[in-house]
PDB file of C-alpha atoms in Angstrom:
ATOM      1  CA  UNK A   1     -22.419  27.820  20.475  1.00 89.00           C
ATOM      2  CA  UNK A   2     -25.855  29.405  20.962  1.00 93.00           C
ATOM      3  CA  UNK A   3     -26.183  33.259  21.148  1.00 94.00           C
ATOM      4  CA  UNK A   4     -29.316  34.458  23.131  1.00 94.00           C
ATOM      5  CA  UNK A   5     -30.405  38.017  23.004  1.00 92.00           C
ATOM      6  CA  UNK A   6     -32.571  38.439  26.229  1.00 90.00           C
ATOM      7  CA  UNK A   7     -35.143  41.221  26.434  1.00 87.00           C
ATOM      8  CA  UNK A   8     -37.616  42.584  28.923  1.00 83.00           C
ATOM      9  CA  UNK A   9     -40.758  44.133  27.403  1.00 79.00           C
ATOM     10  CA  UNK A  10     -42.493  47.134  29.110  1.00 75.00           C
ATOM     11  CA  UNK A  11     -45.658  46.099  31.133  1.00 73.00           C
ATOM     12  CA  UNK A  12     -47.507  48.810  29.003  1.00 68.00           C
ATOM     13  CA  UNK A  13     -46.615  46.951  25.734  1.00 73.00           C
ATOM     14  CA  UNK A  14     -46.457  43.201  26.597  1.00 69.00           C
ATOM     15  CA  UNK A  15     -47.326  42.495  22.823  1.00 77.00           C
ATOM     16  CA  UNK A  16     -44.759  44.405  20.961  1.00 83.00           C
ATOM     17  CA  UNK A  17     -43.428  42.317  18.153  1.00 87.00           C
ATOM     18  CA  UNK A  18     -39.559  42.438  18.252  1.00 90.00           C
ATOM     19  CA  UNK A  19     -36.679  41.474  15.774  1.00 92.00           C
ATOM     20  CA  UNK A  20     -33.165  40.483  16.587  1.00 93.00           C
ATOM     21  CA  UNK A  21     -29.667  40.677  15.092  1.00 94.00           C
ATOM     22  CA  UNK A  22     -26.155  39.546  16.301  1.00 95.00           C
ATOM     23  CA  UNK A  23     -22.910  40.903  15.616  1.00 95.00           C
ATOM     24  CA  UNK A  24     -19.186  40.124  16.008  1.00 94.00           C
ATOM     25  CA  UNK A  25     -16.564  42.948  15.661  1.00 93.00           C
ATOM     26  CA  UNK A  26     -19.226  45.088  13.752  1.00 86.00           C
ATOM     27  CA  UNK A  27     -19.802  42.291  11.468  1.00 91.00           C
ATOM     28  CA  UNK A  28     -23.519  41.056  11.392  1.00 93.00           C
ATOM     29  CA  UNK A  29     -24.016  37.325  11.816  1.00 93.00           C
ATOM     30  CA  UNK A  30     -26.366  34.803  10.338  1.00 88.00           C
ATOM     31  CA  UNK A  31     -28.837  36.193   7.801  1.00 87.00           C
ATOM     32  CA  UNK A  32     -29.471  39.474   9.522  1.00 87.00           C
ATOM     33  CA  UNK A  33     -32.634  40.388  11.294  1.00 91.00           C
ATOM     34  CA  UNK A  34     -34.882  37.687  12.514  1.00 91.00           C
ATOM     35  CA  UNK A  35     -37.671  37.259  14.831  1.00 91.00           C
ATOM     36  CA  UNK A  36     -35.890  34.588  16.976  1.00 92.00           C
ATOM     37  CA  UNK A  37     -33.927  35.719  19.969  1.00 93.00           C
ATOM     38  CA  UNK A  38     -31.457  32.939  19.419  1.00 93.00           C
ATOM     39  CA  UNK A  39     -28.593  32.156  16.942  1.00 93.00           C
ATOM     40  CA  UNK A  40     -26.938  28.887  16.387  1.00 92.00           C
ATOM     41  CA  UNK A  41     -23.370  28.797  15.530  1.00 89.00           C
ATOM     42  CA  UNK A  42     -22.513  24.972  14.567  1.00 87.00           C
ATOM     43  CA  UNK A  43     -18.821  25.281  14.938  1.00 81.00           C
ATOM     44  CA  UNK A  44     -16.512  27.829  16.440  1.00 81.00           C
ATOM     45  CA  UNK A  45     -12.934  28.297  15.255  1.00 79.00           C
ATOM     46  CA  UNK A  46     -10.144  30.471  16.812  1.00 80.00           C
ATOM     47  CA  UNK A  47     -10.926  33.136  14.282  1.00 83.00           C
ATOM     48  CA  UNK A  48     -14.352  33.388  15.673  1.00 87.00           C
ATOM     49  CA  UNK A  49     -12.670  35.203  18.831  1.00 90.00           C
ATOM     50  CA  UNK A  50     -13.911  38.664  19.183  1.00 93.00           C
ATOM     51  CA  UNK A  51     -16.515  41.260  20.815  1.00 95.00           C
ATOM     52  CA  UNK A  52     -20.148  39.999  20.312  1.00 95.00           C
ATOM     53  CA  UNK A  53     -23.424  41.853  21.079  1.00 94.00           C
ATOM     54  CA  UNK A  54     -27.031  41.843  19.815  1.00 95.00           C
ATOM     55  CA  UNK A  55     -29.545  44.335  18.842  1.00 93.00           C
ATOM     56  CA  UNK A  56     -33.393  44.379  19.283  1.00 93.00           C
ATOM     57  CA  UNK A  57     -36.013  46.575  17.554  1.00 91.00           C
ATOM     58  CA  UNK A  58     -39.672  46.825  16.946  1.00 88.00           C
ATOM     59  CA  UNK A  59     -40.850  45.783  13.629  1.00 85.00           C
ATOM     60  CA  UNK A  60     -42.004  49.291  13.070  1.00 83.00           C
ATOM     61  CA  UNK A  61     -38.297  50.431  13.572  1.00 80.00           C
ATOM     62  CA  UNK A  62     -39.128  53.195  16.060  1.00 82.00           C
ATOM     63  CA  UNK A  63     -37.432  51.503  19.021  1.00 84.00           C
ATOM     64  CA  UNK A  64     -33.848  50.083  18.947  1.00 89.00           C
ATOM     65  CA  UNK A  65     -31.777  48.799  21.623  1.00 91.00           C
ATOM     66  CA  UNK A  66     -28.332  47.262  21.957  1.00 92.00           C
ATOM     67  CA  UNK A  67     -27.020  44.972  24.397  1.00 92.00           C
ATOM     68  CA  UNK A  68     -23.631  45.029  26.264  1.00 92.00           C
ATOM     69  CA  UNK A  69     -20.511  43.603  24.546  1.00 93.00           C
ATOM     70  CA  UNK A  70     -19.232  40.089  25.524  1.00 93.00           C
ATOM     71  CA  UNK A  71     -15.802  39.014  24.710  1.00 93.00           C
ATOM     72  CA  UNK A  72     -15.619  35.436  23.600  1.00 93.00           C
ATOM     73  CA  UNK A  73     -12.203  33.669  23.072  1.00 89.00           C
ATOM     74  CA  UNK A  74     -12.202  30.498  21.128  1.00 85.00           C
ATOM     75  CA  UNK A  75      -9.273  28.145  22.186  1.00 82.00           C
ATOM     76  CA  UNK A  76      -8.073  25.430  20.110  1.00 80.00           C
ATOM     77  CA  UNK A  77      -8.321  21.840  21.417  1.00 85.00           C
ATOM     78  CA  UNK A  78      -5.031  20.030  21.012  1.00 89.00           C
ATOM     79  CA  UNK A  79      -5.120  17.055  18.760  1.00 92.00           C
ATOM     80  CA  UNK A  80      -5.230  13.601  20.456  1.00 93.00           C
ATOM     81  CA  UNK A  81      -5.252   9.944  19.609  1.00 95.00           C
ATOM     82  CA  UNK A  82      -3.655  10.102  16.079  1.00 97.00           C
ATOM     83  CA  UNK A  83      -4.256   6.974  14.225  1.00 97.00           C
ATOM     84  CA  UNK A  84      -3.018   5.631  10.891  1.00 98.00           C
ATOM     85  CA  UNK A  85      -5.142   3.309   8.901  1.00 97.00           C
ATOM     86  CA  UNK A  86      -4.159   1.619   5.495  1.00 97.00           C
ATOM     87  CA  UNK A  87      -6.136   0.285   2.734  1.00 96.00           C
ATOM     88  CA  UNK A  88      -6.234  -2.295   1.552  1.00 95.00           C
ATOM     89  CA  UNK A  89      -6.786  -3.546   5.169  1.00 91.00           C
ATOM     90  CA  UNK A  90      -3.841  -4.747   7.010  1.00 91.00           C
ATOM     91  CA  UNK A  91      -1.240  -3.036   4.460  1.00 94.00           C
ATOM     92  CA  UNK A  92      -0.953  -6.423   2.469  1.00 95.00           C
ATOM     93  CA  UNK A  93      -0.704  -5.206  -1.087  1.00 97.00           C
ATOM     94  CA  UNK A  94       0.451  -6.657  -4.535  1.00 96.00           C
ATOM     95  CA  UNK A  95       2.773  -4.817  -6.735  1.00 96.00           C
ATOM     96  CA  UNK A  96       0.828  -2.379  -8.827  1.00 96.00           C
ATOM     97  CA  UNK A  97      -2.180  -1.890  -6.579  1.00 96.00           C
ATOM     98  CA  UNK A  98      -2.980   1.574  -5.013  1.00 97.00           C
ATOM     99  CA  UNK A  99      -2.476   2.265  -1.355  1.00 98.00           C
ATOM    100  CA  UNK A 100      -4.404   4.687   0.799  1.00 98.00           C
ATOM    101  CA  UNK A 101      -2.849   6.156   3.973  1.00 98.00           C
ATOM    102  CA  UNK A 102      -5.411   7.488   6.202  1.00 98.00           C
ATOM    103  CA  UNK A 103      -4.502   9.712   9.253  1.00 98.00           C
ATOM    104  CA  UNK A 104      -7.160  10.658  11.675  1.00 97.00           C
ATOM    105  CA  UNK A 105      -7.450  12.442  15.135  1.00 96.00           C
ATOM    106  CA  UNK A 106     -10.126  11.711  17.904  1.00 94.00           C
ATOM    107  CA  UNK A 107     -10.245  15.385  18.678  1.00 90.00           C
ATOM    108  CA  UNK A 108      -8.806  18.508  17.747  1.00 87.00           C
ATOM    109  CA  UNK A 109     -10.038  21.914  16.656  1.00 81.00           C
ATOM    110  CA  UNK A 110      -8.962  24.381  14.006  1.00 82.00           C
ATOM    111  CA  UNK A 111      -7.006  23.638  11.041  1.00 89.00           C
ATOM    112  CA  UNK A 112      -4.925  20.321  11.387  1.00 94.00           C
ATOM    113  CA  UNK A 113      -1.760  19.539   9.446  1.00 96.00           C
ATOM    114  CA  UNK A 114      -1.272  15.995   8.577  1.00 97.00           C
ATOM    115  CA  UNK A 115       1.820  14.622   7.430  1.00 97.00           C
ATOM    116  CA  UNK A 116       2.955  11.075   6.413  1.00 98.00           C
ATOM    117  CA  UNK A 117       6.196   9.283   6.776  1.00 98.00           C
ATOM    118  CA  UNK A 118       8.087   6.068   5.933  1.00 97.00           C
ATOM    119  CA  UNK A 119      11.036   4.676   7.868  1.00 96.00           C
ATOM    120  CA  UNK A 120      14.299   5.485   6.409  1.00 93.00           C
ATOM    121  CA  UNK A 121      13.194   8.601   4.402  1.00 93.00           C
ATOM    122  CA  UNK A 122      14.041  11.891   5.547  1.00 92.00           C
ATOM    123  CA  UNK A 123      11.311  13.798   3.914  1.00 94.00           C
ATOM    124  CA  UNK A 124       7.658  13.364   4.409  1.00 95.00           C
ATOM    125  CA  UNK A 125       5.595  11.539   1.805  1.00 96.00           C
ATOM    126  CA  UNK A 126       3.042  14.294   1.799  1.00 96.00           C
ATOM    127  CA  UNK A 127       1.441  17.098   3.751  1.00 96.00           C
ATOM    128  CA  UNK A 128      -1.994  18.502   4.095  1.00 97.00           C
ATOM    129  CA  UNK A 129      -3.537  21.303   6.186  1.00 96.00           C
ATOM    130  CA  UNK A 130      -7.353  21.464   6.386  1.00 94.00           C
ATOM    131  CA  UNK A 131     -10.288  21.716   8.762  1.00 90.00           C
ATOM    132  CA  UNK A 132     -10.785  18.137   9.246  1.00 92.00           C
ATOM    133  CA  UNK A 133     -10.215  15.292  11.754  1.00 94.00           C
ATOM    134  CA  UNK A 134      -9.082  13.060   8.960  1.00 96.00           C
ATOM    135  CA  UNK A 135      -6.919  13.236   5.821  1.00 97.00           C
ATOM    136  CA  UNK A 136      -5.821  10.703   3.035  1.00 97.00           C
ATOM    137  CA  UNK A 137      -2.717  10.366   0.950  1.00 98.00           C
ATOM    138  CA  UNK A 138      -2.912   8.086  -2.092  1.00 97.00           C
ATOM    139  CA  UNK A 139       0.131   6.088  -3.338  1.00 97.00           C
ATOM    140  CA  UNK A 140      -0.378   4.873  -6.779  1.00 96.00           C
ATOM    141  CA  UNK A 141       0.858   1.591  -8.215  1.00 96.00           C
ATOM    142  CA  UNK A 142       2.955   0.499  -5.334  1.00 97.00           C
ATOM    143  CA  UNK A 143       6.350  -0.866  -5.973  1.00 96.00           C
ATOM    144  CA  UNK A 144       8.478  -3.436  -4.003  1.00 94.00           C
ATOM    145  CA  UNK A 145      10.402  -0.408  -2.588  1.00 95.00           C
ATOM    146  CA  UNK A 146       7.288   0.797  -0.817  1.00 96.00           C
ATOM    147  CA  UNK A 147       7.301  -2.076   1.346  1.00 96.00           C
ATOM    148  CA  UNK A 148       8.349  -0.947   4.906  1.00 97.00           C
ATOM    149  CA  UNK A 149       7.018   0.974   8.128  1.00 98.00           C
ATOM    150  CA  UNK A 150       4.880   4.038   8.070  1.00 98.00           C
ATOM    151  CA  UNK A 151       3.417   6.467  10.645  1.00 98.00           C
ATOM    152  CA  UNK A 152       1.552   9.810  10.356  1.00 98.00           C
ATOM    153  CA  UNK A 153       1.701  12.860  12.315  1.00 97.00           C
ATOM    154  CA  UNK A 154      -1.014  15.618  13.165  1.00 97.00           C
ATOM    155  CA  UNK A 155      -0.479  18.991  14.408  1.00 95.00           C
ATOM    156  CA  UNK A 156      -2.745  22.240  15.149  1.00 91.00           C
ATOM    157  CA  UNK A 157       0.073  24.562  16.471  1.00 84.00           C
ATOM    158  CA  UNK A 158       0.266  22.569  19.847  1.00 83.00           C
ATOM    159  CA  UNK A 159       2.969  20.297  18.588  1.00 86.00           C
ATOM    160  CA  UNK A 160       2.825  17.269  16.377  1.00 93.00           C
ATOM    161  CA  UNK A 161       1.332  14.024  17.734  1.00 95.00           C
ATOM    162  CA  UNK A 162       2.432  10.819  16.119  1.00 97.00           C
ATOM    163  CA  UNK A 163       0.512   7.712  15.332  1.00 97.00           C
ATOM    164  CA  UNK A 164       1.876   4.193  15.883  1.00 97.00           C
ATOM    165  CA  UNK A 165       3.983   2.421  13.275  1.00 97.00           C
ATOM    166  CA  UNK A 166       2.179   0.498  10.599  1.00 97.00           C
ATOM    167  CA  UNK A 167       3.783  -2.173   8.467  1.00 97.00           C
ATOM    168  CA  UNK A 168       3.296  -2.352   4.624  1.00 97.00           C
ATOM    169  CA  UNK A 169       4.261  -5.512   2.708  1.00 97.00           C
ATOM    170  CA  UNK A 170       4.245  -5.618  -1.023  1.00 97.00           C
ATOM    171  CA  UNK A 171       4.004  -9.146  -2.724  1.00 96.00           C
ATOM    172  CA  UNK A 172       5.411  -9.571  -6.274  1.00 96.00           C
ATOM    173  CA  UNK A 173       3.610 -11.997  -8.853  1.00 96.00           C
ATOM    174  CA  UNK A 174       6.078 -14.458 -10.286  1.00 96.00           C
ATOM    175  CA  UNK A 175       7.649 -13.746 -13.677  1.00 96.00           C
ATOM    176  CA  UNK A 176       7.718 -16.440 -16.567  1.00 96.00           C
ATOM    177  CA  UNK A 177      10.053 -19.140 -15.148  1.00 97.00           C
ATOM    178  CA  UNK A 178      13.147 -20.404 -17.041  1.00 97.00           C
ATOM    179  CA  UNK A 179      13.630 -24.154 -17.374  1.00 97.00           C
ATOM    180  CA  UNK A 180      17.269 -25.647 -17.775  1.00 96.00           C
ATOM    181  CA  UNK A 181      18.796 -29.078 -17.872  1.00 94.00           C
ATOM    182  CA  UNK A 182      21.610 -30.164 -15.714  1.00 91.00           C
ATOM    183  CA  UNK A 183      23.189 -33.480 -17.029  1.00 87.00           C
ATOM    184  CA  UNK A 184      26.602 -35.127 -16.538  1.00 87.00           C
ATOM    185  CA  UNK A 185      27.340 -34.772 -20.375  1.00 85.00           C
ATOM    186  CA  UNK A 186      26.263 -32.961 -23.447  1.00 81.00           C
ATOM    187  CA  UNK A 187      24.300 -35.633 -24.974  1.00 87.00           C
ATOM    188  CA  UNK A 188      21.850 -37.267 -22.565  1.00 89.00           C
ATOM    189  CA  UNK A 189      22.210 -41.070 -22.303  1.00 93.00           C
ATOM    190  CA  UNK A 190      19.916 -43.836 -20.994  1.00 93.00           C
ATOM    191  CA  UNK A 191      20.746 -44.095 -17.207  1.00 92.00           C
ATOM    192  CA  UNK A 192      22.044 -40.627 -16.719  1.00 94.00           C
ATOM    193  CA  UNK A 193      20.700 -38.616 -13.657  1.00 94.00           C
ATOM    194  CA  UNK A 194      19.057 -35.501 -15.229  1.00 95.00           C
ATOM    195  CA  UNK A 195      18.430 -32.487 -13.105  1.00 96.00           C
ATOM    196  CA  UNK A 196      15.477 -30.073 -14.194  1.00 96.00           C
ATOM    197  CA  UNK A 197      16.011 -26.785 -12.768  1.00 97.00           C
ATOM    198  CA  UNK A 198      13.148 -24.170 -12.790  1.00 97.00           C
ATOM    199  CA  UNK A 199      13.500 -20.588 -11.561  1.00 97.00           C
ATOM    200  CA  UNK A 200      11.387 -17.196 -11.733  1.00 96.00           C
ATOM    201  CA  UNK A 201      13.800 -14.217 -11.626  1.00 95.00           C
ATOM    202  CA  UNK A 202      11.048 -12.166  -9.796  1.00 95.00           C
ATOM    203  CA  UNK A 203       8.451 -13.118  -7.430  1.00 95.00           C
ATOM    204  CA  UNK A 204       7.774 -13.193  -3.533  1.00 95.00           C
ATOM    205  CA  UNK A 205       8.426 -16.420  -1.872  1.00 94.00           C
ATOM    206  CA  UNK A 206       7.383 -18.969  -1.274  1.00 95.00           C
ATOM    207  CA  UNK A 207       7.221 -20.406  -4.793  1.00 97.00           C
ATOM    208  CA  UNK A 208       5.740 -23.693  -5.802  1.00 97.00           C
ATOM    209  CA  UNK A 209       7.313 -25.152  -9.112  1.00 97.00           C
ATOM    210  CA  UNK A 210       5.868 -27.995 -11.053  1.00 97.00           C
ATOM    211  CA  UNK A 211       7.542 -29.939 -13.693  1.00 97.00           C
ATOM    212  CA  UNK A 212       6.034 -31.293 -16.674  1.00 97.00           C
ATOM    213  CA  UNK A 213       6.983 -34.004 -19.536  1.00 96.00           C
ATOM    214  CA  UNK A 214       4.759 -33.710 -22.590  1.00 95.00           C
ATOM    215  CA  UNK A 215       2.117 -32.046 -20.307  1.00 91.00           C
ATOM    216  CA  UNK A 216       2.184 -34.708 -17.731  1.00 95.00           C
ATOM    217  CA  UNK A 217       3.241 -33.668 -14.144  1.00 96.00           C
ATOM    218  CA  UNK A 218       6.400 -35.322 -13.067  1.00 96.00           C
ATOM    219  CA  UNK A 219       6.348 -33.652  -9.788  1.00 95.00           C
ATOM    220  CA  UNK A 220       6.775 -30.392  -7.714  1.00 95.00           C
ATOM    221  CA  UNK A 221       9.257 -28.685  -5.446  1.00 95.00           C
ATOM    222  CA  UNK A 222       8.729 -25.420  -3.245  1.00 94.00           C
ATOM    223  CA  UNK A 223      11.292 -22.623  -2.911  1.00 94.00           C
ATOM    224  CA  UNK A 224      10.987 -20.689   0.420  1.00 91.00           C
ATOM    225  CA  UNK A 225      13.733 -18.067  -0.114  1.00 87.00           C
ATOM    226  CA  UNK A 226      14.420 -17.677  -3.858  1.00 80.00           C
ATOM    227  CA  UNK A 227      16.935 -19.436  -6.249  1.00 87.00           C
ATOM    228  CA  UNK A 228      14.387 -21.677  -7.979  1.00 94.00           C
ATOM    229  CA  UNK A 229      13.929 -25.451  -7.454  1.00 96.00           C
ATOM    230  CA  UNK A 230      14.935 -28.640  -8.857  1.00 96.00           C
ATOM    231  CA  UNK A 231      13.551 -32.144  -9.847  1.00 96.00           C
ATOM    232  CA  UNK A 232      15.855 -35.224 -10.456  1.00 95.00           C
ATOM    233  CA  UNK A 233      15.131 -37.666 -13.121  1.00 93.00           C
ATOM    234  CA  UNK A 234      16.684 -41.101 -14.067  1.00 94.00           C
ATOM    235  CA  UNK A 235      16.611 -41.235 -17.742  1.00 94.00           C
ATOM    236  CA  UNK A 236      15.031 -43.941 -19.967  1.00 94.00           C
ATOM    237  CA  UNK A 237      14.573 -44.080 -23.550  1.00 92.00           C
ATOM    238  CA  UNK A 238      10.979 -42.999 -22.972  1.00 94.00           C
ATOM    239  CA  UNK A 239      12.027 -39.745 -21.498  1.00 94.00           C
ATOM    240  CA  UNK A 240      12.766 -38.015 -24.695  1.00 94.00           C
ATOM    241  CA  UNK A 241      10.331 -35.171 -25.578  1.00 95.00           C
ATOM    242  CA  UNK A 242       9.343 -31.690 -24.479  1.00 96.00           C
ATOM    243  CA  UNK A 243       9.830 -30.447 -20.878  1.00 97.00           C
ATOM    244  CA  UNK A 244       8.260 -27.421 -19.175  1.00 97.00           C
ATOM    245  CA  UNK A 245       7.665 -26.012 -15.636  1.00 97.00           C
ATOM    246  CA  UNK A 246       5.409 -23.390 -13.969  1.00 97.00           C
ATOM    247  CA  UNK A 247       5.688 -21.174 -10.916  1.00 97.00           C
ATOM    248  CA  UNK A 248       3.070 -20.132  -8.619  1.00 97.00           C
ATOM    249  CA  UNK A 249       3.110 -18.007  -5.411  1.00 96.00           C
ATOM    250  CA  UNK A 250      -0.603 -17.623  -5.038  1.00 94.00           C
ATOM    251  CA  UNK A 251      -0.752 -14.550  -7.142  1.00 95.00           C
ATOM    252  CA  UNK A 252      -1.099 -16.152 -10.518  1.00 94.00           C
ATOM    253  CA  UNK A 253       0.839 -19.002 -11.986  1.00 96.00           C
ATOM    254  CA  UNK A 254       3.362 -18.437 -15.005  1.00 97.00           C
ATOM    255  CA  UNK A 255       4.460 -21.159 -17.444  1.00 97.00           C
ATOM    256  CA  UNK A 256       8.034 -21.605 -18.839  1.00 97.00           C
ATOM    257  CA  UNK A 257       8.882 -22.003 -22.551  1.00 96.00           C
ATOM    258  CA  UNK A 258       9.180 -25.926 -23.550  1.00 96.00           C
ATOM    259  CA  UNK A 259      12.586 -27.483 -23.802  1.00 95.00           C
ATOM    260  CA  UNK A 260      13.302 -30.414 -25.918  1.00 95.00           C
ATOM    261  CA  UNK A 261      15.351 -33.449 -24.719  1.00 94.00           C
ATOM    262  CA  UNK A 262      16.809 -36.446 -26.931  1.00 93.00           C
ATOM    263  CA  UNK A 263      17.849 -39.487 -24.985  1.00 93.00           C
ATOM    264  CA  UNK A 264      19.991 -41.953 -26.753  1.00 91.00           C
ATOM    265  CA  UNK A 265      21.097 -45.500 -25.907  1.00 84.00           C
ATOM    266  CA  UNK A 266      24.135 -45.838 -23.555  1.00 69.00           C
ATOM    267  CA  UNK A 267      27.382 -46.601 -25.525  1.00 56.00           C
ATOM    268  CA  UNK A 268      29.485 -49.718 -24.997  1.00 46.00           C
ATOM    269  CA  UNK A 269      32.443 -47.930 -23.821  1.00 45.00           C
ATOM    270  CA  UNK A 270      34.688 -50.773 -22.752  1.00 45.00           C
ATOM    271  CA  UNK A 271      34.327 -52.518 -26.282  1.00 41.00           C
ATOM    272  CA  UNK A 272      35.248 -49.225 -27.944  1.00 39.00           C
ATOM    273  CA  UNK A 273      38.526 -48.833 -25.880  1.00 40.00           C
ATOM    274  CA  UNK A 274      39.443 -52.581 -26.775  1.00 42.00           C
ATOM    275  CA  UNK A 275      38.964 -51.944 -30.360  1.00 38.00           C
ATOM    276  CA  UNK A 276      41.167 -49.017 -30.356  1.00 41.00           C
ATOM    277  CA  UNK A 277      43.794 -50.898 -28.309  1.00 39.00           C
ATOM    278  CA  UNK A 278      43.853 -53.564 -31.105  1.00 38.00           C
ATOM    279  CA  UNK A 279      44.429 -51.029 -33.743  1.00 36.00           C
ATOM    280  CA  UNK A 280      47.246 -49.441 -31.951  1.00 35.00           C
ATOM    281  CA  UNK A 281      48.812 -52.786 -31.232  1.00 35.00           C
ATOM    282  CA  UNK A 282      48.681 -53.925 -34.798  1.00 34.00           C
ATOM    283  CA  UNK A 283      50.344 -50.695 -35.800  1.00 32.00           C
ATOM    284  CA  UNK A 284      53.133 -50.974 -33.299  1.00 35.00           C
ATOM    285  CA  UNK A 285      53.910 -54.442 -34.337  1.00 34.00           C
ATOM    286  CA  UNK A 286      54.021 -53.513 -37.976  1.00 32.00           C
ATOM    287  CA  UNK A 287      56.607 -50.939 -37.386  1.00 34.00           C
ATOM    288  CA  UNK A 288      58.892 -53.777 -36.016  1.00 34.00           C
ATOM    289  CA  UNK A 289      58.208 -56.255 -38.915  1.00 37.00           C
ATOM    290  CA  UNK A 290      56.412 -58.250 -36.511  1.00 32.00           C
ATOM    291  CA  UNK A 291      52.754 -59.108 -37.130  1.00 30.00           C
ATOM    292  CA  UNK A 292      50.463 -60.165 -34.572  1.00 32.00           C
ATOM    293  CA  UNK A 293      48.240 -63.274 -35.576  1.00 33.00           C
TER     294      UNK A 293
END
């Protein structure tokens, strides 16, 4: 707003030098007396409402005049077009990162109260009141529980205006996977079908699992919804050795501890059964006094 103190000099004294001052409710404005008949007020607030007038006097202070009083009322402009912005852009975060929720309004005067809200929570996440069209809320080291939908609200006594909902996702890096063997018997034999199972207990899917024998890649398998992944292997004598796996969901691969496996030759089970039968038959015949040839 610009205040102008208009004067009309006497024709007999057209070159008289004047100075001016402006007042609101008996309080002098600006830097006091000035040779400029104008006063610029960069921003008007509701508390700037009141009675305004100006005074002018000659630089010799022998003549002083005061203007009529003008009543100026400053009304607040309601907030509009409330917007929520999330950084990192898009609301895609990794567990442990910091998140910034930026609430802004296109217009609105006076002090504005900003608040931030998350779906499912009764209380607001935070509240700030300031003379600004923008405010920020910092969320440090986000957790998996911070994922969800957010919105913000702005109010300058005309009633809160809400932003649209924004989705926040929090991706979890994989933990060190655990490799286990699933075989039909305790002792692995040549010809057995061995299942290698690799699983990370934490990590956002999809997770790609890779399987290794003596650091040589055997194959890979992807898990789209948790529970780990498996790889089947038909055992030969060369499959003895150390096995491991790793898990990767694009946030950094993690490697398991090594697990040793010893594969032995397959036993001749029918021969063992026949030998046991011969011994039992011999004993049975001996008890009757009859010996088998």
